[in-house]
PDB file of N, CA and C in Angstrom:
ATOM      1  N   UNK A  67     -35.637 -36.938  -7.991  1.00  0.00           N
ATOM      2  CA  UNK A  67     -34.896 -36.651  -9.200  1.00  0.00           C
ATOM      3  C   UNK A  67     -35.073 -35.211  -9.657  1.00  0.00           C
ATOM      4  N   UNK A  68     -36.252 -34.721  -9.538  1.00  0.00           N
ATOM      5  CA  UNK A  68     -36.278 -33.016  -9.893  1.00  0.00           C
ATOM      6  C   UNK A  68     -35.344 -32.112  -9.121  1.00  0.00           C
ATOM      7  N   UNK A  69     -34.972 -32.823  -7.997  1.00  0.00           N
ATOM      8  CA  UNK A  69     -34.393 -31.488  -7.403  1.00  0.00           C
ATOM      9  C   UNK A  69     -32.332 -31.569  -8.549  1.00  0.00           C
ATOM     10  N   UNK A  70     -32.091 -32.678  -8.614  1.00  0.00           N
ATOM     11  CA  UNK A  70     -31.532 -32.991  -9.333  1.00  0.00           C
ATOM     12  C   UNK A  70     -31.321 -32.045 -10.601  1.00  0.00           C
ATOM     13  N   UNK A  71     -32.248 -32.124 -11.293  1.00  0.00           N
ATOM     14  CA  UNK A  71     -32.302 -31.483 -12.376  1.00  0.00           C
ATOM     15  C   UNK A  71     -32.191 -29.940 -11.812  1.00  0.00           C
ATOM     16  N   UNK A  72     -33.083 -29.734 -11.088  1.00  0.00           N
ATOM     17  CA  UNK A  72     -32.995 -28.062 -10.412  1.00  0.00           C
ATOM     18  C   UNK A  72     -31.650 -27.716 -10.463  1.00  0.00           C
ATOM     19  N   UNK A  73     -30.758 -28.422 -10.209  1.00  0.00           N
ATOM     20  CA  UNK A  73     -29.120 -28.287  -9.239  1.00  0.00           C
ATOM     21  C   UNK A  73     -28.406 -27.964 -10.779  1.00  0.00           C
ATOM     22  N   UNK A  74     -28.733 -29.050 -12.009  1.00  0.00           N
ATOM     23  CA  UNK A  74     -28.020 -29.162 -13.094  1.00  0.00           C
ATOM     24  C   UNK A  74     -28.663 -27.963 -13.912  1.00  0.00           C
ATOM     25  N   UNK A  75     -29.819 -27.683 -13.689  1.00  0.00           N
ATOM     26  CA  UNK A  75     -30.031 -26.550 -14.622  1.00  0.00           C
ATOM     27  C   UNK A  75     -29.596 -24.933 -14.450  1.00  0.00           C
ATOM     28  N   UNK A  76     -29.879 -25.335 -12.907  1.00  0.00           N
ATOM     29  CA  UNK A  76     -28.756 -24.076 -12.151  1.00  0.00           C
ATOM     30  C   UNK A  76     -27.222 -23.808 -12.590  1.00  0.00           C
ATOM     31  N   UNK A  77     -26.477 -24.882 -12.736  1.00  0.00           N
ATOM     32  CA  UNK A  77     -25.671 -25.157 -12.825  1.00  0.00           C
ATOM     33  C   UNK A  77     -25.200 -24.291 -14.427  1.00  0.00           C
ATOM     34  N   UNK A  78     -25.813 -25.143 -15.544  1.00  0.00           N
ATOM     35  CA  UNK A  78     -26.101 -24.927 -16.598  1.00  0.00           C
ATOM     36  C   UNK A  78     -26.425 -22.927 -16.847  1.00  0.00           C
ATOM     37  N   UNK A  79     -27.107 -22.821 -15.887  1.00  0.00           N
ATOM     38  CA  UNK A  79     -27.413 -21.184 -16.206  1.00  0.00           C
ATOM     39  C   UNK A  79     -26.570 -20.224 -15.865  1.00  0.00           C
ATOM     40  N   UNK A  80     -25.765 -20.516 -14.548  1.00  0.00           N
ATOM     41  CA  UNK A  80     -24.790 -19.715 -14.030  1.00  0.00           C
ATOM     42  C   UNK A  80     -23.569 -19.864 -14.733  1.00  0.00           C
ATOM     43  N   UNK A  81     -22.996 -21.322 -15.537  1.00  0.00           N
ATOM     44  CA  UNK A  81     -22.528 -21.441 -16.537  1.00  0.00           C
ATOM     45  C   UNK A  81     -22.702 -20.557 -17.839  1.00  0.00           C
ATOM     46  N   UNK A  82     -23.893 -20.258 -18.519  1.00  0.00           N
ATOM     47  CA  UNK A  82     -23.434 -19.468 -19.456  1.00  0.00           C
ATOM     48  C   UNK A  82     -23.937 -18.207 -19.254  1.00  0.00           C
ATOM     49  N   UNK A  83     -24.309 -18.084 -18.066  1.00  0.00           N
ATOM     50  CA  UNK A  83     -23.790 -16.126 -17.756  1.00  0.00           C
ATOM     51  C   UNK A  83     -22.630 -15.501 -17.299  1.00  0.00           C
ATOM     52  N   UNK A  84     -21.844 -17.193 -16.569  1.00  0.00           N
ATOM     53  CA  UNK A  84     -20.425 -16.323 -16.700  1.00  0.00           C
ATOM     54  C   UNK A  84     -19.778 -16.414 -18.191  1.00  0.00           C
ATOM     55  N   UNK A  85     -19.978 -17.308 -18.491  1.00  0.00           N
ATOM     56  CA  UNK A  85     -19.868 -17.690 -20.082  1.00  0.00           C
ATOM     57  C   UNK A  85     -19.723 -15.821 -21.070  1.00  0.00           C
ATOM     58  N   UNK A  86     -21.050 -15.151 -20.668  1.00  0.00           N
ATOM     59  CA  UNK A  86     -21.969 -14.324 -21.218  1.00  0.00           C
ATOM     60  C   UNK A  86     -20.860 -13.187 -20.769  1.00  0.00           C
ATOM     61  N   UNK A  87     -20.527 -13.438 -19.949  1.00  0.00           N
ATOM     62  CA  UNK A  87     -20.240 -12.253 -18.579  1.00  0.00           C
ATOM     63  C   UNK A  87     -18.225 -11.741 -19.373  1.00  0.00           C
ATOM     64  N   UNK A  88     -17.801 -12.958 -19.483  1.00  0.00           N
ATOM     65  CA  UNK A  88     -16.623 -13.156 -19.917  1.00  0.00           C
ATOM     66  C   UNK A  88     -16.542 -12.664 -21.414  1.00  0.00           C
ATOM     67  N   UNK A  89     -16.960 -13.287 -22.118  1.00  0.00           N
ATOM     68  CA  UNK A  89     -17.842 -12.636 -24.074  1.00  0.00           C
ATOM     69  C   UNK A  89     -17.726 -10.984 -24.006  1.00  0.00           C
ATOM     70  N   UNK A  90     -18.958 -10.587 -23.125  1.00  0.00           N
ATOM     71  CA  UNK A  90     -18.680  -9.221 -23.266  1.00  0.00           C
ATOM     72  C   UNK A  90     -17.348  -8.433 -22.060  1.00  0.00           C
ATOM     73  N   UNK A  91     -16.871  -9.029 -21.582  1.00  0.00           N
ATOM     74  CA  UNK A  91     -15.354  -8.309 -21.420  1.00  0.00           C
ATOM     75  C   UNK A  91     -14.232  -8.040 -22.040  1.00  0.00           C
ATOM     76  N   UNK A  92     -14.159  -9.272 -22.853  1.00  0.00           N
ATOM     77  CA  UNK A  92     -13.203  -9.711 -24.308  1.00  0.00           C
ATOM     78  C   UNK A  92     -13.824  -8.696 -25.350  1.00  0.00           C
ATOM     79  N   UNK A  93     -14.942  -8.587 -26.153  1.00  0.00           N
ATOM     80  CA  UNK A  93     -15.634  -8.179 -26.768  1.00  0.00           C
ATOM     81  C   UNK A  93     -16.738  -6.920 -26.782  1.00  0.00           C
ATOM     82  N   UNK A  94     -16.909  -6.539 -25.687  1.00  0.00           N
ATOM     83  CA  UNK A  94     -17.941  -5.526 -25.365  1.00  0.00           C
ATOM     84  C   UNK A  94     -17.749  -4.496 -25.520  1.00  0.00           C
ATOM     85  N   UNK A  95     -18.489  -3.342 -25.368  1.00  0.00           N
ATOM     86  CA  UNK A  95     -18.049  -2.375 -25.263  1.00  0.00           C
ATOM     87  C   UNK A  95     -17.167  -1.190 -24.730  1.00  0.00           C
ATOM     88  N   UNK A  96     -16.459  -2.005 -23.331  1.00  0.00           N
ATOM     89  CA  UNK A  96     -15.572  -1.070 -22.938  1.00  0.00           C
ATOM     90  C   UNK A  96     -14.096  -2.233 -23.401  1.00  0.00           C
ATOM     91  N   UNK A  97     -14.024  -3.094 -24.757  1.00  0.00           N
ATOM     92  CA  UNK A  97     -13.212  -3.729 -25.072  1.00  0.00           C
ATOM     93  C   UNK A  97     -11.883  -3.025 -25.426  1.00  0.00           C
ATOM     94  N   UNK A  98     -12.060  -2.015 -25.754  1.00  0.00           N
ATOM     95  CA  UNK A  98     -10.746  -1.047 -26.760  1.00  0.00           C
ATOM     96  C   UNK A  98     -10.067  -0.016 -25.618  1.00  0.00           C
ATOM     97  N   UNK A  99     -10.548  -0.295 -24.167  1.00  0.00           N
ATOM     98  CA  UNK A  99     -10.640   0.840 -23.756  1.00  0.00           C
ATOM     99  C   UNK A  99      -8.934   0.265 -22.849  1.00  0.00           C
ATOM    100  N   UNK A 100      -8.988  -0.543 -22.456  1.00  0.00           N
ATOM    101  CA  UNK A 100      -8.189  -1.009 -21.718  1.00  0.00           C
ATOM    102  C   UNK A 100      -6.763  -1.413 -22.724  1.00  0.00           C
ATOM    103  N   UNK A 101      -6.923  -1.089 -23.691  1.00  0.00           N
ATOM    104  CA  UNK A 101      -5.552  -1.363 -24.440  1.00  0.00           C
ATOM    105  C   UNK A 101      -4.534  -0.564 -24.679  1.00  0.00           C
ATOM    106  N   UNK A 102      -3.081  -1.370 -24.237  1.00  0.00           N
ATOM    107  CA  UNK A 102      -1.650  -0.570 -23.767  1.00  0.00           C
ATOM    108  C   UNK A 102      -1.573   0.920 -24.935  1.00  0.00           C
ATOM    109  N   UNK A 103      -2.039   0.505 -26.005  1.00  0.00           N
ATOM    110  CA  UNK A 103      -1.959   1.502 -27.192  1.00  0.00           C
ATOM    111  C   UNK A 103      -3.245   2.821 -26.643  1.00  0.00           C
ATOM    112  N   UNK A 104      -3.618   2.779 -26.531  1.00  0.00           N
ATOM    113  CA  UNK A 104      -4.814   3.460 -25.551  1.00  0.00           C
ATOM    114  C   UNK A 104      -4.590   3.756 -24.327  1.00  0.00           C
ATOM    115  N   UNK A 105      -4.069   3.645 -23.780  1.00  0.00           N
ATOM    116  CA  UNK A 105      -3.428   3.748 -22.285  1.00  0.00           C
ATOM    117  C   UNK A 105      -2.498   4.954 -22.599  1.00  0.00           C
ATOM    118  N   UNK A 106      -1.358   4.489 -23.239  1.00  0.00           N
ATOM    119  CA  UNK A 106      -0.519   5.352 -23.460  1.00  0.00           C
ATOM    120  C   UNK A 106      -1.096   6.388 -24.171  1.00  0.00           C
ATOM    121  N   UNK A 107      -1.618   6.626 -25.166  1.00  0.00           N
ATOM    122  CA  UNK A 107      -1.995   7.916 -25.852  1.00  0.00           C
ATOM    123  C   UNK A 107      -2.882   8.821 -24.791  1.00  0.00           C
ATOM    124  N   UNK A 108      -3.747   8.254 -23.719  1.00  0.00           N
ATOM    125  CA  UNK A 108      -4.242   9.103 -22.648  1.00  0.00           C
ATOM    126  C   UNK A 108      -3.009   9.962 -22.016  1.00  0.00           C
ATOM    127  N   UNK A 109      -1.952   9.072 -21.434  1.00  0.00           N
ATOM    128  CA  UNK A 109      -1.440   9.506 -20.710  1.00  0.00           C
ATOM    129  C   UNK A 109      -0.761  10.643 -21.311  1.00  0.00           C
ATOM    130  N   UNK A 110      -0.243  10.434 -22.670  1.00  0.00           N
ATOM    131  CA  UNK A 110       0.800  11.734 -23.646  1.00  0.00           C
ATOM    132  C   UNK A 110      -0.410  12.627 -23.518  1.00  0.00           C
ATOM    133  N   UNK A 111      -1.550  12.660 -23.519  1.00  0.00           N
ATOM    134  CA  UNK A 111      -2.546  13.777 -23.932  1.00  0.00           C
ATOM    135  C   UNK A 111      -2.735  14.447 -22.330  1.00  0.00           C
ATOM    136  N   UNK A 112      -2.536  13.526 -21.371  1.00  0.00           N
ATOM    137  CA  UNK A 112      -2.760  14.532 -20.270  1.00  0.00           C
ATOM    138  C   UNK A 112      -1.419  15.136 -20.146  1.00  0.00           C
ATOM    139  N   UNK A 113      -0.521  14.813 -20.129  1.00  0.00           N
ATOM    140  CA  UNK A 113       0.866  15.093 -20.232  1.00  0.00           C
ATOM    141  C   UNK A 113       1.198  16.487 -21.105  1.00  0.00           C
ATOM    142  N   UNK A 114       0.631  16.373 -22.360  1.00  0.00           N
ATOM    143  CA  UNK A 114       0.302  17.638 -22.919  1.00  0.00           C
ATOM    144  C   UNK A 114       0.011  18.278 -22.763  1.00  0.00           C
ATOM    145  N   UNK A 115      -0.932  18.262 -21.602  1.00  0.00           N
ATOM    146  CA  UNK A 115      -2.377  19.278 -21.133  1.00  0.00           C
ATOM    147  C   UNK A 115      -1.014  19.963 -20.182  1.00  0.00           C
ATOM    148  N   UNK A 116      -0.399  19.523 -18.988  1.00  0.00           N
ATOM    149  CA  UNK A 116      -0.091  19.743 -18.322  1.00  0.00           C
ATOM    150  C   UNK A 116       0.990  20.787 -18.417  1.00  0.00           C
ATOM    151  N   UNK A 117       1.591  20.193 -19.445  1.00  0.00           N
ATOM    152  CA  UNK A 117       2.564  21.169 -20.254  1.00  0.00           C
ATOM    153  C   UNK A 117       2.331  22.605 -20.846  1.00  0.00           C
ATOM    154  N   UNK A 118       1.246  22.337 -20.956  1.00  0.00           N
ATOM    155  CA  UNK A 118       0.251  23.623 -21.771  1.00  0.00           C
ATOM    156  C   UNK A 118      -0.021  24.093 -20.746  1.00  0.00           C
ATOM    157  N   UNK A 119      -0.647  23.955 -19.916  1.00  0.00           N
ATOM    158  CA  UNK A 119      -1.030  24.928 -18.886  1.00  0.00           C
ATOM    159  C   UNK A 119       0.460  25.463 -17.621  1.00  0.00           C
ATOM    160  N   UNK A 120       1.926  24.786 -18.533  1.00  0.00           N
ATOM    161  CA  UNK A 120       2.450  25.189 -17.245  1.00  0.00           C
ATOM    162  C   UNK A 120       3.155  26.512 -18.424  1.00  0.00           C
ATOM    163  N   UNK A 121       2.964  26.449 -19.899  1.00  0.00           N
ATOM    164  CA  UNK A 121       3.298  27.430 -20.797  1.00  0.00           C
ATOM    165  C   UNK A 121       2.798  28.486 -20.182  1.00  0.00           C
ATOM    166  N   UNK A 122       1.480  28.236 -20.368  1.00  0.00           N
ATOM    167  CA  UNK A 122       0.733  29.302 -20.130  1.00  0.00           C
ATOM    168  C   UNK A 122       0.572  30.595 -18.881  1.00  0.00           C
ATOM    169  N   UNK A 123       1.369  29.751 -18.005  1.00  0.00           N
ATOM    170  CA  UNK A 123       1.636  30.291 -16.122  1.00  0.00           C
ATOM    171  C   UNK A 123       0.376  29.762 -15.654  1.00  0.00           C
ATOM    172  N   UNK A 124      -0.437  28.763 -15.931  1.00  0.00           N
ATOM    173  CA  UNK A 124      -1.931  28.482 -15.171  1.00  0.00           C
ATOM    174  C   UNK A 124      -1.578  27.110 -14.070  1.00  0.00           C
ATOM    175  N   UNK A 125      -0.999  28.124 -13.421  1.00  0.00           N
ATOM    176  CA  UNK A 125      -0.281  27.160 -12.401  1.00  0.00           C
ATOM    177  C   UNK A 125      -0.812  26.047 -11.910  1.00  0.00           C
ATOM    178  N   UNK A 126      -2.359  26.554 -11.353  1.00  0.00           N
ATOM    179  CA  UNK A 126      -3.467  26.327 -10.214  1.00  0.00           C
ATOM    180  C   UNK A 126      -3.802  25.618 -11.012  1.00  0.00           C
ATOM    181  N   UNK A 127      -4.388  25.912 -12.367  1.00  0.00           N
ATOM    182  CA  UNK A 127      -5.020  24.597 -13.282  1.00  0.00           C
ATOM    183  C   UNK A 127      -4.102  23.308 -13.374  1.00  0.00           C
ATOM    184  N   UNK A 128      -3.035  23.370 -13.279  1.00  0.00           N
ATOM    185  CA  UNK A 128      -2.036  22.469 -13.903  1.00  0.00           C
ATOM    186  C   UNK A 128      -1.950  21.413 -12.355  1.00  0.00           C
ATOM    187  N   UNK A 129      -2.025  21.901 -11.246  1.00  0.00           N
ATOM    188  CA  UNK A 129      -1.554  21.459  -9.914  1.00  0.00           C
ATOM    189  C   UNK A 129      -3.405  20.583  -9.557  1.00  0.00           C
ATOM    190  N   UNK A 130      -4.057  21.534 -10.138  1.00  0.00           N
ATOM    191  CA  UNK A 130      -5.669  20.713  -9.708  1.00  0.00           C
ATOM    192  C   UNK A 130      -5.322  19.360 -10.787  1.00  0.00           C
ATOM    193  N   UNK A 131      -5.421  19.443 -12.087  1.00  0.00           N
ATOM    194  CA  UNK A 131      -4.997  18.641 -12.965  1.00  0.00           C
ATOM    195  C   UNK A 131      -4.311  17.177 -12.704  1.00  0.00           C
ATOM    196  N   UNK A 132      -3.401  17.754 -11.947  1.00  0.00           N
ATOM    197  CA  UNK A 132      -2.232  16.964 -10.875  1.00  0.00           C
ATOM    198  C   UNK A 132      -2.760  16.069 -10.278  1.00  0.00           C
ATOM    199  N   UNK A 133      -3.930  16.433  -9.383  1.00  0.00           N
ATOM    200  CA  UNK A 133      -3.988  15.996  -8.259  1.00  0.00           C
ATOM    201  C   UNK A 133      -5.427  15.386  -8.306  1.00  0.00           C
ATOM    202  N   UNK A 134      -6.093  15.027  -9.399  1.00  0.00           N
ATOM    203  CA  UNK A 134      -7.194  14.718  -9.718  1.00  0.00           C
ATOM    204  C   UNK A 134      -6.744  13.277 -10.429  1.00  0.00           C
ATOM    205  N   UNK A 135      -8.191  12.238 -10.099  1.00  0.00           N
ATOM    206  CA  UNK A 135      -8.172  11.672 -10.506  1.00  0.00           C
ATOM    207  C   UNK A 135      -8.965  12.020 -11.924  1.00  0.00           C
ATOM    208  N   UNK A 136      -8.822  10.973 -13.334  1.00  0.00           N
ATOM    209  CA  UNK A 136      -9.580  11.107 -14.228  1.00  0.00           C
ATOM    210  C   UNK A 136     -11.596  11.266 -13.789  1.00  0.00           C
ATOM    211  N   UNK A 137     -11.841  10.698 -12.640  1.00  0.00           N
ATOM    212  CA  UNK A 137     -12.891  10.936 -12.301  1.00  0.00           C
ATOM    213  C   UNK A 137     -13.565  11.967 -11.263  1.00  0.00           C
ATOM    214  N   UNK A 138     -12.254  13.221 -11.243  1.00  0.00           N
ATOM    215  CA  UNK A 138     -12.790  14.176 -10.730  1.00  0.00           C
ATOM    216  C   UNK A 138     -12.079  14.029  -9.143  1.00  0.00           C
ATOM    217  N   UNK A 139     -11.920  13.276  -8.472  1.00  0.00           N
ATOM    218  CA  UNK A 139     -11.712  13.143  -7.112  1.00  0.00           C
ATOM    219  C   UNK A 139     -10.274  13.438  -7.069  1.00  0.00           C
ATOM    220  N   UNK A 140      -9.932  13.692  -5.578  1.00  0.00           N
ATOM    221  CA  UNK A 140      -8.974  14.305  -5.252  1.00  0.00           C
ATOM    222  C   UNK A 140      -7.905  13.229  -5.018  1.00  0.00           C
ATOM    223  N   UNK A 141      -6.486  13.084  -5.459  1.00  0.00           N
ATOM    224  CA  UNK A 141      -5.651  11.852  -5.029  1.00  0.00           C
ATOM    225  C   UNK A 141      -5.187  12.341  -3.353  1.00  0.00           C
ATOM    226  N   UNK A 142      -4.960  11.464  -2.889  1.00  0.00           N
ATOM    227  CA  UNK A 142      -4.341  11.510  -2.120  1.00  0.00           C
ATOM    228  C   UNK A 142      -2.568  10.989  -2.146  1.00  0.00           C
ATOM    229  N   UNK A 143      -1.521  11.960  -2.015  1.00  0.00           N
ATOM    230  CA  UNK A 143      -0.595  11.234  -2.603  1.00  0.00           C
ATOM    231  C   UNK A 143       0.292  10.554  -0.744  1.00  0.00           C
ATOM    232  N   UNK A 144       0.713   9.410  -0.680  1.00  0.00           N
ATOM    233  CA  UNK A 144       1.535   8.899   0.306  1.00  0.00           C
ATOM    234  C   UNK A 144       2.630   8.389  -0.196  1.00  0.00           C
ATOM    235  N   UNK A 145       3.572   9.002   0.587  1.00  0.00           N
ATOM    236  CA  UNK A 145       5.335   8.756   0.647  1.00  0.00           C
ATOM    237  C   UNK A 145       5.733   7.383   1.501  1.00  0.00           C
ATOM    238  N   UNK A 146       6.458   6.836   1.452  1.00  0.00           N
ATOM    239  CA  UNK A 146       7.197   5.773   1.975  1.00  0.00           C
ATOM    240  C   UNK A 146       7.409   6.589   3.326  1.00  0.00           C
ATOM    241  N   UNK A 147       7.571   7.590   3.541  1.00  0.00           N
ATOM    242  CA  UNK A 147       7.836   8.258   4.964  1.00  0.00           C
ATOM    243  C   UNK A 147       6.836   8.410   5.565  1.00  0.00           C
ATOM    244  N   UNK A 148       5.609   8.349   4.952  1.00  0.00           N
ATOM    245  CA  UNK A 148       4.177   8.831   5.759  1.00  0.00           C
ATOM    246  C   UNK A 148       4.040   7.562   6.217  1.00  0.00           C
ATOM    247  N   UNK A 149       4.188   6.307   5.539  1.00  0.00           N
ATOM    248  CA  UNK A 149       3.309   4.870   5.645  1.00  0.00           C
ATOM    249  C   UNK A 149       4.341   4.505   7.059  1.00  0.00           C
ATOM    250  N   UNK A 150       5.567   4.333   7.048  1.00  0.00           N
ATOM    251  CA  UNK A 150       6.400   4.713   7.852  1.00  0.00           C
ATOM    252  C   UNK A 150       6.049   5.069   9.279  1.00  0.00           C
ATOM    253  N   UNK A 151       5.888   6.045   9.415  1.00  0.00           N
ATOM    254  CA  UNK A 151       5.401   6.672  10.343  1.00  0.00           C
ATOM    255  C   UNK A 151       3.813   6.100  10.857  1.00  0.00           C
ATOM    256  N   UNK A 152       2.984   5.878  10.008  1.00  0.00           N
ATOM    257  CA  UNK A 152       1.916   5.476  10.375  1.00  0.00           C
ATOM    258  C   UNK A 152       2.001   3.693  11.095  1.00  0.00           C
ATOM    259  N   UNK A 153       3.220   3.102  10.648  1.00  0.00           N
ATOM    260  CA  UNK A 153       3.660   1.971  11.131  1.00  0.00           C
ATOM    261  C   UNK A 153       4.553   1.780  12.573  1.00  0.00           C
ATOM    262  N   UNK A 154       5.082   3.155  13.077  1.00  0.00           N
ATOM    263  CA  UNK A 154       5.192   3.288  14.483  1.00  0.00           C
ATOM    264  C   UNK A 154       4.643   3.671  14.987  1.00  0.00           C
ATOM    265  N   UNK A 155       3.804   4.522  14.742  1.00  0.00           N
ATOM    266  CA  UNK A 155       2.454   4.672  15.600  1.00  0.00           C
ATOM    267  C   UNK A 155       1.608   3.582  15.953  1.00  0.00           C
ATOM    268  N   UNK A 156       1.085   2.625  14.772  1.00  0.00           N
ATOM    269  CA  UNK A 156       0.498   1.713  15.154  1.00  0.00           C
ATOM    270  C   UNK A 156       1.210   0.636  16.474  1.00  0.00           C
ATOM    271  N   UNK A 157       2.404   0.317  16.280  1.00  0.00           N
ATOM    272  CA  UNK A 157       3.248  -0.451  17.430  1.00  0.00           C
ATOM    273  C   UNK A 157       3.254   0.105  18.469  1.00  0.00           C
ATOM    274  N   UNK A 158       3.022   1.559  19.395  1.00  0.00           N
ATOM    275  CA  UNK A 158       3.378   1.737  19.873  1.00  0.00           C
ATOM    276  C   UNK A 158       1.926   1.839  20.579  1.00  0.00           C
ATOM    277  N   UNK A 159       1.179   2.056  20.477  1.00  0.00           N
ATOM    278  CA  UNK A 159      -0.413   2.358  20.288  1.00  0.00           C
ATOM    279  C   UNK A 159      -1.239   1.432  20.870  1.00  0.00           C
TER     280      UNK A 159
END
């Protein structure tokens, strides 16, 4: 019978840490961050930025800007023509 209980109390615990886990996603601290009203005002503010620096002639700033993710890294951008191409190569290969 203990192992029993082992199984239900397990049960019981992984229960309210997803419980726990879910609470602070709804509620936590990165709660406000993900909202459409928040979303959008990032995007007008980088949008601004971009604008500003193309006033300004800061070309290079505006094109790094571009091509960055918010966390610094570089995008990589792919066309429907690149993926394309990478899809006859693979067939033929």
């Amino acid at each position: 019978m203990q192992r029993s209980n082992s199984e239900v109390a397990h049960f019981r615990e992984q229960q309210a840490l997803e419980e726990q886990a879910a609470w602070l996603g709804l509620h936590g601290l990165a709660s406000g961050t993900a909202r459409h009203e928040v979303i959008l005002k990032r995007i007008g503010q980088g949008a601004e930025r971009i604008l500003q620096l193309l006033d300004e002639g800061k070309h290079q700033e505006m094109h790094k800007l571009m091509t960055t993710d918010p966390w610094g890294r570089e995008v990589r951008r792919v066309t429907r023509h690149s993926r394309r191409d990478r899809g006859k190569e693979g067939s033929n290969g």
